[in-house]
Tab-separated table of C-alpha atoms in Angstrom:
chain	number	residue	atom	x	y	z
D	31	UNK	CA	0.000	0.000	0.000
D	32	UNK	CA	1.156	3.301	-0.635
D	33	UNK	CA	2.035	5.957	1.683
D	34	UNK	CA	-1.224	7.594	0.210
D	35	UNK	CA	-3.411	5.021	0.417
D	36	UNK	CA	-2.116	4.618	3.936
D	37	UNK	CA	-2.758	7.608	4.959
D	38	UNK	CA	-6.255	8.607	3.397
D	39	UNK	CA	-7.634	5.209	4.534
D	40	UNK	CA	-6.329	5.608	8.312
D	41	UNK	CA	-8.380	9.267	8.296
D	42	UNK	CA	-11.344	7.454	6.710
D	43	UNK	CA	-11.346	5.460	9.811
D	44	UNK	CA	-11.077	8.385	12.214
D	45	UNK	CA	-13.876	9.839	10.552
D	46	UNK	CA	-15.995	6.686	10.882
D	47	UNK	CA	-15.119	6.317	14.818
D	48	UNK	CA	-16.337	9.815	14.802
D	49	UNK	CA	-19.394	9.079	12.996
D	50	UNK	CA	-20.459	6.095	15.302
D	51	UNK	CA	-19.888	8.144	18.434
D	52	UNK	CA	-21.823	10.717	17.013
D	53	UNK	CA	-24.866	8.806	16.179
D	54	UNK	CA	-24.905	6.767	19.854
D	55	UNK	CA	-24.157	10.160	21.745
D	56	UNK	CA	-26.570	10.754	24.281
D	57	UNK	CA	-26.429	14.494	23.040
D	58	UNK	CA	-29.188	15.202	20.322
D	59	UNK	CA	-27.738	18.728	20.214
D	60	UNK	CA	-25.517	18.798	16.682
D	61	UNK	CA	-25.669	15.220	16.321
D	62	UNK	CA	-27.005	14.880	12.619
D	63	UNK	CA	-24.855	17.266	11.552
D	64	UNK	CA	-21.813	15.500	13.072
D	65	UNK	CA	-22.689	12.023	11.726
D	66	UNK	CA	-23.296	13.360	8.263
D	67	UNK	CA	-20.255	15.202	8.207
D	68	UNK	CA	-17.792	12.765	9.475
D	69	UNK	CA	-19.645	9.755	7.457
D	70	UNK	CA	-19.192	11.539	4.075
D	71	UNK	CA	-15.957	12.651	4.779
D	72	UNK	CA	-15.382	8.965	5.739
D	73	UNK	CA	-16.749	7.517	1.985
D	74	UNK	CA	-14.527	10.514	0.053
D	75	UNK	CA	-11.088	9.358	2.050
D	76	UNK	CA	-11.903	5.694	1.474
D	77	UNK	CA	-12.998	5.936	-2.083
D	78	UNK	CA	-9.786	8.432	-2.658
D	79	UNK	CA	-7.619	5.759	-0.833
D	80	UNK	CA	-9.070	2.843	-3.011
D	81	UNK	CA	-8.695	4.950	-5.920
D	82	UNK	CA	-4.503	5.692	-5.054
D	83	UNK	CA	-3.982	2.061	-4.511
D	84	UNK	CA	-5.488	1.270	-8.099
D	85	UNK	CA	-3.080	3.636	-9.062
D	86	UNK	CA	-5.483	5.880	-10.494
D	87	UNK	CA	-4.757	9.290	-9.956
D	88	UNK	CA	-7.159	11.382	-7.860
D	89	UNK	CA	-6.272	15.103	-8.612
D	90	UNK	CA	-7.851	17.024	-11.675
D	91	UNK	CA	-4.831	17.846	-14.157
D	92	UNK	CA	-6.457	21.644	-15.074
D	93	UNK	CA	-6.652	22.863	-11.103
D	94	UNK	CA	-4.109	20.307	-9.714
D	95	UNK	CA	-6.452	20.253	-7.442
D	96	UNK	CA	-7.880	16.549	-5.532
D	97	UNK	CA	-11.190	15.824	-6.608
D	98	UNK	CA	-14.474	16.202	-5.991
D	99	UNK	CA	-16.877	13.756	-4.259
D	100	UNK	CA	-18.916	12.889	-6.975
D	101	UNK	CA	-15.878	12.440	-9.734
D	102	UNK	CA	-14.384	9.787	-7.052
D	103	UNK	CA	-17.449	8.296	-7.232
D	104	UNK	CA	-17.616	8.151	-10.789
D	105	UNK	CA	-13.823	6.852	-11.100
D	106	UNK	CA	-14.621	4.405	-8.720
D	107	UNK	CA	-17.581	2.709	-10.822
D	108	UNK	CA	-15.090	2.909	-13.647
D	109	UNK	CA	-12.015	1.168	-11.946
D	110	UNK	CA	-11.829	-2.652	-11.734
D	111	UNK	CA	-11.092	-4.203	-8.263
D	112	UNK	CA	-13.373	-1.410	-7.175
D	113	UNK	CA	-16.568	-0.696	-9.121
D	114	UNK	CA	-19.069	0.710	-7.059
D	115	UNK	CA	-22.379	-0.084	-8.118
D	116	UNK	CA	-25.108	2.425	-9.230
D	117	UNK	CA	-27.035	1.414	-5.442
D	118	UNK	CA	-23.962	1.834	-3.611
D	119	UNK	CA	-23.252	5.504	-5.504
D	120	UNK	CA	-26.978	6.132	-4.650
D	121	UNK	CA	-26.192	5.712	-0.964
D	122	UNK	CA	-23.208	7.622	-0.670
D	123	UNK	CA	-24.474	10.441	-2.840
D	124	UNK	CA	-27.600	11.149	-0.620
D	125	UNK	CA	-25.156	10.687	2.735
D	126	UNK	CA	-23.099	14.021	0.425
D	127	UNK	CA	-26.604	15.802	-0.240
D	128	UNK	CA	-27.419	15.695	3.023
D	129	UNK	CA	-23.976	16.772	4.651
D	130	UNK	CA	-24.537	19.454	1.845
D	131	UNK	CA	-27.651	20.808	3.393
D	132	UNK	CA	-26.666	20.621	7.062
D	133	UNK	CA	-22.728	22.187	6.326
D	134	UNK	CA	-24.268	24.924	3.825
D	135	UNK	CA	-27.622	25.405	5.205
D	136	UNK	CA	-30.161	22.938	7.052
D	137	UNK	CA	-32.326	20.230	7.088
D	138	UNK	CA	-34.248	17.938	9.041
D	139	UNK	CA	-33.587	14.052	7.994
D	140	UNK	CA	-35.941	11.731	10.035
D	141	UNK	CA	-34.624	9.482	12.546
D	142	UNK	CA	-35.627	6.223	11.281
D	143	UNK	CA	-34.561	6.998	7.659
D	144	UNK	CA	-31.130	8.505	8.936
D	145	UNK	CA	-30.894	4.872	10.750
D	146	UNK	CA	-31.282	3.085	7.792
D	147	UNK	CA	-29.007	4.981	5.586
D	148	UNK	CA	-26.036	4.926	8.163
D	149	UNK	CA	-26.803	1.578	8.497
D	150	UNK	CA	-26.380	1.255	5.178
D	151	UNK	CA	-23.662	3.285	4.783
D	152	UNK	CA	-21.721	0.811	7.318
D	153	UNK	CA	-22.368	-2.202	5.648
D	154	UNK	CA	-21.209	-0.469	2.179
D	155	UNK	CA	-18.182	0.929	4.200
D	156	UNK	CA	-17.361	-3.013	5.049
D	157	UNK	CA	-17.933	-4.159	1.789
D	158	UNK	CA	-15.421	-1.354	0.122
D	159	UNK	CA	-13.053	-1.963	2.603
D	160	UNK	CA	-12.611	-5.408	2.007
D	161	UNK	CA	-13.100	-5.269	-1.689
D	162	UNK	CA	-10.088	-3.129	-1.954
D	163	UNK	CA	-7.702	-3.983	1.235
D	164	UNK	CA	-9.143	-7.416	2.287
D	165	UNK	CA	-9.864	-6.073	6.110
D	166	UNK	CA	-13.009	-5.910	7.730
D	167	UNK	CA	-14.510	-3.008	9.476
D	168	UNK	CA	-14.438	-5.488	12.492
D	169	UNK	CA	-10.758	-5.159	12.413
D	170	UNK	CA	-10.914	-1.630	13.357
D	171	UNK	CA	-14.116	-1.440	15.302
D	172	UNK	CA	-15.917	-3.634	17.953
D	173	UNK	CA	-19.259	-4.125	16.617
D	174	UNK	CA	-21.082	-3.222	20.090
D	175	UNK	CA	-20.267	0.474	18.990
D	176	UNK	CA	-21.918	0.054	15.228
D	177	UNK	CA	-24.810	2.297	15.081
D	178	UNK	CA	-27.727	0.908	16.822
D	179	UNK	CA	-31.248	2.257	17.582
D	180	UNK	CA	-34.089	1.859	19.794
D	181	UNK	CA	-36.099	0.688	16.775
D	182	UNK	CA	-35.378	-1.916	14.186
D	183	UNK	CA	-34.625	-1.066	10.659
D	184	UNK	CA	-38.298	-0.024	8.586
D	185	UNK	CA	-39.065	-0.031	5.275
D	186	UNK	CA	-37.957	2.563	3.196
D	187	UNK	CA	-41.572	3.414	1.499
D	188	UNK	CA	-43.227	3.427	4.571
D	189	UNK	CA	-40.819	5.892	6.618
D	190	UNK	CA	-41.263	8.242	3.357
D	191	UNK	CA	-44.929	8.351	3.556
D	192	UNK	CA	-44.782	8.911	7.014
D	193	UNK	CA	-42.337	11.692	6.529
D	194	UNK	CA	-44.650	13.129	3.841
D	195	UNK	CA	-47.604	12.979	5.819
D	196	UNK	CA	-45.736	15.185	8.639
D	197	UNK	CA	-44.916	17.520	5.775
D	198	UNK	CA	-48.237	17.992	4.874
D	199	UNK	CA	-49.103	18.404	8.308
D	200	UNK	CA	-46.849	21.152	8.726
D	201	UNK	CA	-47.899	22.495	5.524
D	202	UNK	CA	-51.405	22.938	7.180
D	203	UNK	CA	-53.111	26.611	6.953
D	204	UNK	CA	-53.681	26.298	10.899
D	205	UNK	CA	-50.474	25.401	11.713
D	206	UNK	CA	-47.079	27.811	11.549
D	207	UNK	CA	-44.466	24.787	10.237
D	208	UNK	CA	-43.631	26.310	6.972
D	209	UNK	CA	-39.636	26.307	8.055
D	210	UNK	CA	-39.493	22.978	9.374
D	211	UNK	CA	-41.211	21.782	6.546
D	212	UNK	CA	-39.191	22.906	4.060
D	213	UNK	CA	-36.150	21.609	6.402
D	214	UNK	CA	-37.896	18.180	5.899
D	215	UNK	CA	-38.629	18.345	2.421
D	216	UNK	CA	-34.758	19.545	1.676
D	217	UNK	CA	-34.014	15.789	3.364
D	218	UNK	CA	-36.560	14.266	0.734
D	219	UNK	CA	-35.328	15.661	-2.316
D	220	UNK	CA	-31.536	14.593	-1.496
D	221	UNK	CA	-32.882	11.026	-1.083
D	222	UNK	CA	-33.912	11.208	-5.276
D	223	UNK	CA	-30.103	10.537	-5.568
D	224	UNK	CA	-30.725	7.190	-5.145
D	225	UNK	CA	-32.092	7.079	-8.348
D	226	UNK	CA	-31.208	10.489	-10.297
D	227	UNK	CA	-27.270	11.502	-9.858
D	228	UNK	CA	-28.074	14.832	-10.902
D	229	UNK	CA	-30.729	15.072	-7.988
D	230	UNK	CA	-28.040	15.408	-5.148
D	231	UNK	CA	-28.487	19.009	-5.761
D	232	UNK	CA	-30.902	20.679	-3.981
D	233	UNK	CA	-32.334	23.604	-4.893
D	234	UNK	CA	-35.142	26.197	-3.392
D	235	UNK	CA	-37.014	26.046	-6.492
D	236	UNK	CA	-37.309	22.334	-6.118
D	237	UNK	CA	-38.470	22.928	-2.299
D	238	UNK	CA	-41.377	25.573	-3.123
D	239	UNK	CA	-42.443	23.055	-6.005
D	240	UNK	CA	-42.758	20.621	-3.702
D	241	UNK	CA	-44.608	22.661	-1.151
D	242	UNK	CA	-47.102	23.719	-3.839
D	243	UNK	CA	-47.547	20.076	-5.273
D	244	UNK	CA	-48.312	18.942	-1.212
D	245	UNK	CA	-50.533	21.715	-0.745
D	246	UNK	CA	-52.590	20.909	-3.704
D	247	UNK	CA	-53.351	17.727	-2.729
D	248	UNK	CA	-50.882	15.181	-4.735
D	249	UNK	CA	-50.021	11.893	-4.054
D	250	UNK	CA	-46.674	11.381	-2.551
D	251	UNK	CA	-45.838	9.592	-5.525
D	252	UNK	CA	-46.465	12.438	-7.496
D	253	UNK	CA	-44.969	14.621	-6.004
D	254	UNK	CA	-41.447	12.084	-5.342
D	255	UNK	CA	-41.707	9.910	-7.715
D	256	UNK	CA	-38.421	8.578	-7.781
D	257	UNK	CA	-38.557	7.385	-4.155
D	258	UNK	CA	-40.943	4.964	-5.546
D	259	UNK	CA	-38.627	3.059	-6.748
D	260	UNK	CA	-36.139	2.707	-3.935
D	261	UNK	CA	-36.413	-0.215	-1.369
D	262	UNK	CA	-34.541	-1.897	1.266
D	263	UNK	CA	-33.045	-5.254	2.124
D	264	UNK	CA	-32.469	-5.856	5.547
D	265	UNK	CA	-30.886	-8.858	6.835
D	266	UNK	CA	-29.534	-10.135	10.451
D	267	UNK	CA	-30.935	-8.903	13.876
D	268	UNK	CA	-29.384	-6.641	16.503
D	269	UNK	CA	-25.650	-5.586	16.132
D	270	UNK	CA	-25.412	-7.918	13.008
D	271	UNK	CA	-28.202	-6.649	10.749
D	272	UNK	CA	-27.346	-5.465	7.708
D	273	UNK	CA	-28.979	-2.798	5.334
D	274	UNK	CA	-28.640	-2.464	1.386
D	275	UNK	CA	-30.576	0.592	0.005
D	276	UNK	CA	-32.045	-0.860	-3.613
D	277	UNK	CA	-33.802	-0.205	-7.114
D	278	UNK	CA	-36.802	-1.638	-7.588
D	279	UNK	CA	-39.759	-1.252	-10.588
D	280	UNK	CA	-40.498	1.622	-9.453
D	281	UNK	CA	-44.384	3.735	-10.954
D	282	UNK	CA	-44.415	4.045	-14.375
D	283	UNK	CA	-43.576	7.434	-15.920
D	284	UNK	CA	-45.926	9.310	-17.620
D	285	UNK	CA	-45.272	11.964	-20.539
D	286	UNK	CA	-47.777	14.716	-21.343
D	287	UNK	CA	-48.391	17.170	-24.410
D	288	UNK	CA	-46.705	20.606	-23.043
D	289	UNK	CA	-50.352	22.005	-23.613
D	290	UNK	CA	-51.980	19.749	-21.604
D	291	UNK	CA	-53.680	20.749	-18.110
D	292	UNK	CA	-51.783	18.411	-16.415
D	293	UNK	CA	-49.020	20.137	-14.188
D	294	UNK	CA	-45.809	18.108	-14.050
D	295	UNK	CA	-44.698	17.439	-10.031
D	296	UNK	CA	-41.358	15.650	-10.590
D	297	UNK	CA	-39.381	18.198	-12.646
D	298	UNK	CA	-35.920	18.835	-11.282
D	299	UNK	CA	-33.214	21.762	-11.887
D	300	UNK	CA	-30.325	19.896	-13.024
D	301	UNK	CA	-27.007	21.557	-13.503
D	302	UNK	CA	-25.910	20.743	-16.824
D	303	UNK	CA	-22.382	21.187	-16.684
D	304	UNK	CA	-22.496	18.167	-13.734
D	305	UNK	CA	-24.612	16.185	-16.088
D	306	UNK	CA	-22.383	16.663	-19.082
D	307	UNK	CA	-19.012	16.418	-18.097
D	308	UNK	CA	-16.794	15.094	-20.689
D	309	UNK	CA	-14.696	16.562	-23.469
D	310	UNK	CA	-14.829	14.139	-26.677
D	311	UNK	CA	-10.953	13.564	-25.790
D	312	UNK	CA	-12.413	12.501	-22.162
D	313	UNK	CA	-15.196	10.450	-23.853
D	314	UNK	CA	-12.429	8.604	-26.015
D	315	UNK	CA	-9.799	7.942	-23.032
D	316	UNK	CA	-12.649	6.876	-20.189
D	317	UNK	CA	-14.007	4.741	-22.872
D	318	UNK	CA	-10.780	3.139	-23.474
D	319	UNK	CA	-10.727	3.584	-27.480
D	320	UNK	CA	-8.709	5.783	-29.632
D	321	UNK	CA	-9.277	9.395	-30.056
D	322	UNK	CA	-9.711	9.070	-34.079
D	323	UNK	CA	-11.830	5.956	-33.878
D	324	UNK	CA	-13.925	7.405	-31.314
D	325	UNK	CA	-15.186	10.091	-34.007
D	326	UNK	CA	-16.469	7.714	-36.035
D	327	UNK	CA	-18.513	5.891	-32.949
D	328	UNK	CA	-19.940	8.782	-32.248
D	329	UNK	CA	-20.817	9.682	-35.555
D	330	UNK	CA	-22.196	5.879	-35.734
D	331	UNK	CA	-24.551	6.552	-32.872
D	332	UNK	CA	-24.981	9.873	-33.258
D	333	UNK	CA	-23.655	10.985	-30.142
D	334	UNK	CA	-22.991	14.377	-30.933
D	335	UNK	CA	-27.107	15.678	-31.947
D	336	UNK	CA	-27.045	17.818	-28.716
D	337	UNK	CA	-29.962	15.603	-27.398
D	338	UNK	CA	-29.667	16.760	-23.701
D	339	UNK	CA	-28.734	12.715	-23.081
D	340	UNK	CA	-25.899	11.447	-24.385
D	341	UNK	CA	-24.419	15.339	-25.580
D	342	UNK	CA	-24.909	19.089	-25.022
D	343	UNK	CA	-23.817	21.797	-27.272
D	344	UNK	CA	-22.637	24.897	-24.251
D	345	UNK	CA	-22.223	28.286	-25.909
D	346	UNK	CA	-20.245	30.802	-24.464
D	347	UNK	CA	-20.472	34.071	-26.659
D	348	UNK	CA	-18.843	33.215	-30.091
D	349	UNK	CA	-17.069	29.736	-28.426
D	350	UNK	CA	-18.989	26.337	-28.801
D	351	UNK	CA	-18.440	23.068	-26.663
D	352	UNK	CA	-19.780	20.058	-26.995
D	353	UNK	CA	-19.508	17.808	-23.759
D	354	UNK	CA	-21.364	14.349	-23.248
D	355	UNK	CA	-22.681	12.293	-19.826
D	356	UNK	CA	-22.300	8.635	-18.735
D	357	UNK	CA	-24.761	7.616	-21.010
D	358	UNK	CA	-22.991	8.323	-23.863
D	359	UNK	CA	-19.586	6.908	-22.174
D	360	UNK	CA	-21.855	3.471	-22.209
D	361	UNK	CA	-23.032	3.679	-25.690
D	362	UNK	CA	-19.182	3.874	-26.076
D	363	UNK	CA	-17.841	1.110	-24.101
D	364	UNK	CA	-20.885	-1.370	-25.580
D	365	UNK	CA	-18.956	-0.122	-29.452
D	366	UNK	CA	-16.071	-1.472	-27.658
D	367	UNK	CA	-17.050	-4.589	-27.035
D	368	UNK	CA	-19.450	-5.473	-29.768
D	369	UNK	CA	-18.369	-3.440	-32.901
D	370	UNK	CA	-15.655	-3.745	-35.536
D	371	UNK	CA	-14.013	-0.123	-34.976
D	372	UNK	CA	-11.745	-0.299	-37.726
D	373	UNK	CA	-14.559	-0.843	-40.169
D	374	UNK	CA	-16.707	2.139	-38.451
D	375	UNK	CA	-13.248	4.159	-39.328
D	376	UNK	CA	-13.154	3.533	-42.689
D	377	UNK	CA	-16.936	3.991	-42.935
D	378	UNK	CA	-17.325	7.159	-40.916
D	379	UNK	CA	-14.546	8.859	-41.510
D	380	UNK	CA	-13.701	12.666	-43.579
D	381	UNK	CA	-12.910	11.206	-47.101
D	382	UNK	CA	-10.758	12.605	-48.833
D	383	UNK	CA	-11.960	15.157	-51.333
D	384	UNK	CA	-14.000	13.632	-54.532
D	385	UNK	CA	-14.245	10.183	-52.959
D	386	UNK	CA	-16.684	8.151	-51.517
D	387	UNK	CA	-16.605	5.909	-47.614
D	388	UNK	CA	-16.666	2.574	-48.343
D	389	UNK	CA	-20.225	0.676	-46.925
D	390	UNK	CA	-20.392	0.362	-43.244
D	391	UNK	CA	-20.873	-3.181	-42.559
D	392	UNK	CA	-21.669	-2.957	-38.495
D	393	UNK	CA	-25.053	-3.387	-37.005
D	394	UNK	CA	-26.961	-0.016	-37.544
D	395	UNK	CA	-24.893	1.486	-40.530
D	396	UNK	CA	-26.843	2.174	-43.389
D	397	UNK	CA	-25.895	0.740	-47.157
D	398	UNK	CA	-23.325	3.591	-48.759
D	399	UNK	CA	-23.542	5.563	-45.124
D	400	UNK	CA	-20.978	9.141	-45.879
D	401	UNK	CA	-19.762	11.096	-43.583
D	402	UNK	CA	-21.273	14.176	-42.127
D	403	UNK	CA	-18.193	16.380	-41.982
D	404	UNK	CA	-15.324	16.344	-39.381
C-alpha cells in the first residue's frame, strides 16, 4: 500500500469512529450534523484511498487540485477491483446531499430513515473496505459500537410516507411549520439521488415546487416519484443486521403534451455542466478507445445531436463546446465490445476530397452511409 493510500484510509477510519460516536451520543444537540459530516468525509477518504492504490490518480490535471466527491465516485464505478455499483453511488451520494444541506444550510432528515441509511452506509463501508484492502470493518471497530437504535430497521416506502404525511401536516393553513417543513422536504429531495445523480443538488425552487404540489393535494408519488422506486433489504438482527438501500420497478412514468392541463410534479433543476461532463478527448480515453476511432462511434450513434442525453452543445459568446454524460460513455464502451471499430473508421470517416466511404458493414450502418463532416 502506498504511503497515500495509507494515509487517506487511516483518516477514513477516524472519521468513521467519529461518525459512530456521534450517532450513539446521548447528546441530540448537533448530532445529525456530526454524523453526516464525518460519514461523508469517511466515503470521500476511502474511495480516494481505493482509488490511489489502483493507481489511479485522484487530482484534476487543469486545477491540480484533488477531486471532488462525486468524480471519485464516478472513477470508482469505472475502476476494476473497485466498481461501485449504481445502489452503492446512490447511498453515498444522498449521505453528500445531506452533509450538503446541514454544512451549507439545514435540514431535518428523520430518525428512522437517517438509521437506515447509516446503516447502510456501514455495511457499504465493510464491503469497500474489504473489496479493496481485504480487512473488515471489524478489524478496526468492535461491533457493540456500530450504530444501533431503539427501533429496528423499517421499510424505506413506509418511513417516506410517514415523513410526507408530517410535511403535509406542517404544511397545514392552521399550523405555523412552513420552516421545518421545508427543512424536511430539503431531506426528501436529497434522497432522489438514489435514483437520479443529478438530484443530489438541492435547490429552493425544487423545495417551493414541492410545497405547492403537497398543498394541492398530490399523491406522494407524485410529487417524489423517484422514491418509488427505492427499497430496502435488511438482513440479520441486533448488532449484526445489515442494510442495502435498492432499485426496484419503481411507478411508471408518464409523458404529457406541453399544452396539456396536467401540471408536471417531478421536474428537477439539473445543472448541466455536472450532467455533461466530458470533453470528446475525455469520452475517447474513459471509454478506453482511440481518439480518431472514437469520431467515427460517435458519428455511428450519433452521439454528438445535442440531445440533452448522451451530448450538449454549451455556448459561451462566439465559443462552442460540446460535452457528453455517462450515457454516452456506455453507448461507447458497448462499441467497444461489440463493434468492428476499424470498419466504423473507414466507414465514418472525412474522405478525402471527390471520394466516396466505403459501406459500413456494423449493425446499424446504413448501405453507402458518408460522412457528415469532421
Amino acid at each position: 500500500m502506498s504511503v497515500n493510500a495509507r494515509e487517506l484510509k487511516r483518516k477514513s477510519l477516524s472519521s468513521l469512529r467519529a461518525a459512530v460516536t456521534s450517532f450513539n451520543s446521548l447528546d441530540n444537540d448537533g448530532r445529525a450534523t456530526a454524523v453526516l459530516l464525518n460519514l461523508q468525509h469517511a466515503f470521500e477518504m476511502l474511495l480516494k484511498a481505493s482509488l490511489d492504490s489502483a493507481k489511479v490518480s485522484v487530482f484534476d490535471k487543469r486545477s491540480e487540485k484533488s477531486i471532488s466527491f462525486e468524480a471519485a465516485i464516478r472513477k470508482c464505478q469505472e475502476t476494476p477491483g473497485i466498481k461501485v455499483s449504481e445502489g452503492d453511488a446512490g447511498t453515498m451520494r444522498v449521505i453528500d446531499a445531506w452533509r450538503d444541506a446541514e454544512q451549507h444550510w439545514y435540514a431535518t432528515v428523520d430518525e428512522g430513515l437517517l438509521y437506515l441509511h447509516v446503516r447502510a452506509a456501514i455495511t457499504l463501508y465493510d464491503d469497500l473496505l474489504y473489496r479493496v484492502f481485504q480487512e473488515r470493518l471489524g478489524d478496526h471497530l468492535p461491533a457493540r459500537v456500530l450504530p444501533i437504535s431503539a427501533e429496528p430497521p423499517q421499510d424505506f416506502q413506509l418511513l417516506v410516507d410517514r415523513e410526507f404525511s408530517r410535511i403535509a401536516e406542517l404544511l397545514h393553513p392552521k399550523r405555523r411549520g412552513r420552516g421545518e417543513a421545508h427543512s424536511r422536504i430539503r431531506a426528501l429531495l436529497a434522497m432522489e439521488s438514489h435514483t437520479d445523480p443529478d438530484a443530489a443538488e438541492i435547490r429552493e425552487a425544487d423545495v417551493r415546487r414541492v410545497e405547492r404540489g403537497v398543498k394541492s393535494g398530490k399523491p406522494r408519488a407524485q410529487v417524489f416519484p423517484k422514491l418509488s422506486s427505492v427499497g430496502s433489504q435488511v438482513s440479520g438482527e441486533g448488532l449484526t443486521v445489515e442494510v442495502k438501500l435498492v432499485k426496484t420497478g419503481g411507478l411508471p412514468m408518464t409523458y404529457v403534451a406541453a399544452d396539456s392541463d396536467v401540471e408536471p410534479s417531478a421536474i428537477r433543476m439539473v445543472d448541466l455542466e455536472k450532467k455533461f461532463h466530458m470533453s470528446p478527448y475525455e469520452l475517447a480515453d474513459k471509454a478506453g478507445i482511440e481518439r480518431t476511432k472514437a469520431t467515427a462511434v460517435r458519428r455511428h450513434f450519433n452521439l454528438d445531436s445535442n440531445d440533452d442525453v448522451h451530448s450538449h452543445r454549451f455556448v459561451f459568446g462566439s465559443q462552442k463546446y460540446m460535452r457528453y454524460s455517462d450515457n454516452a460513455l456506455k453507448k461507447m464502451k458497448e462499441a467497444k465490445t461489440s463493434l468492428n471499430l476499424a470498419d466504423l473508421w473507414n466507414a465514418h470517416r472525412t474522405p478525402p476530397k471527390g471520394k466516396k466511404l466505403p459501406s459500413c458493414t456494423q449493425p446499424g450502418c446504413q448501405a453507402g452511409q458518408t460522412s457528415g463532416g469532421r
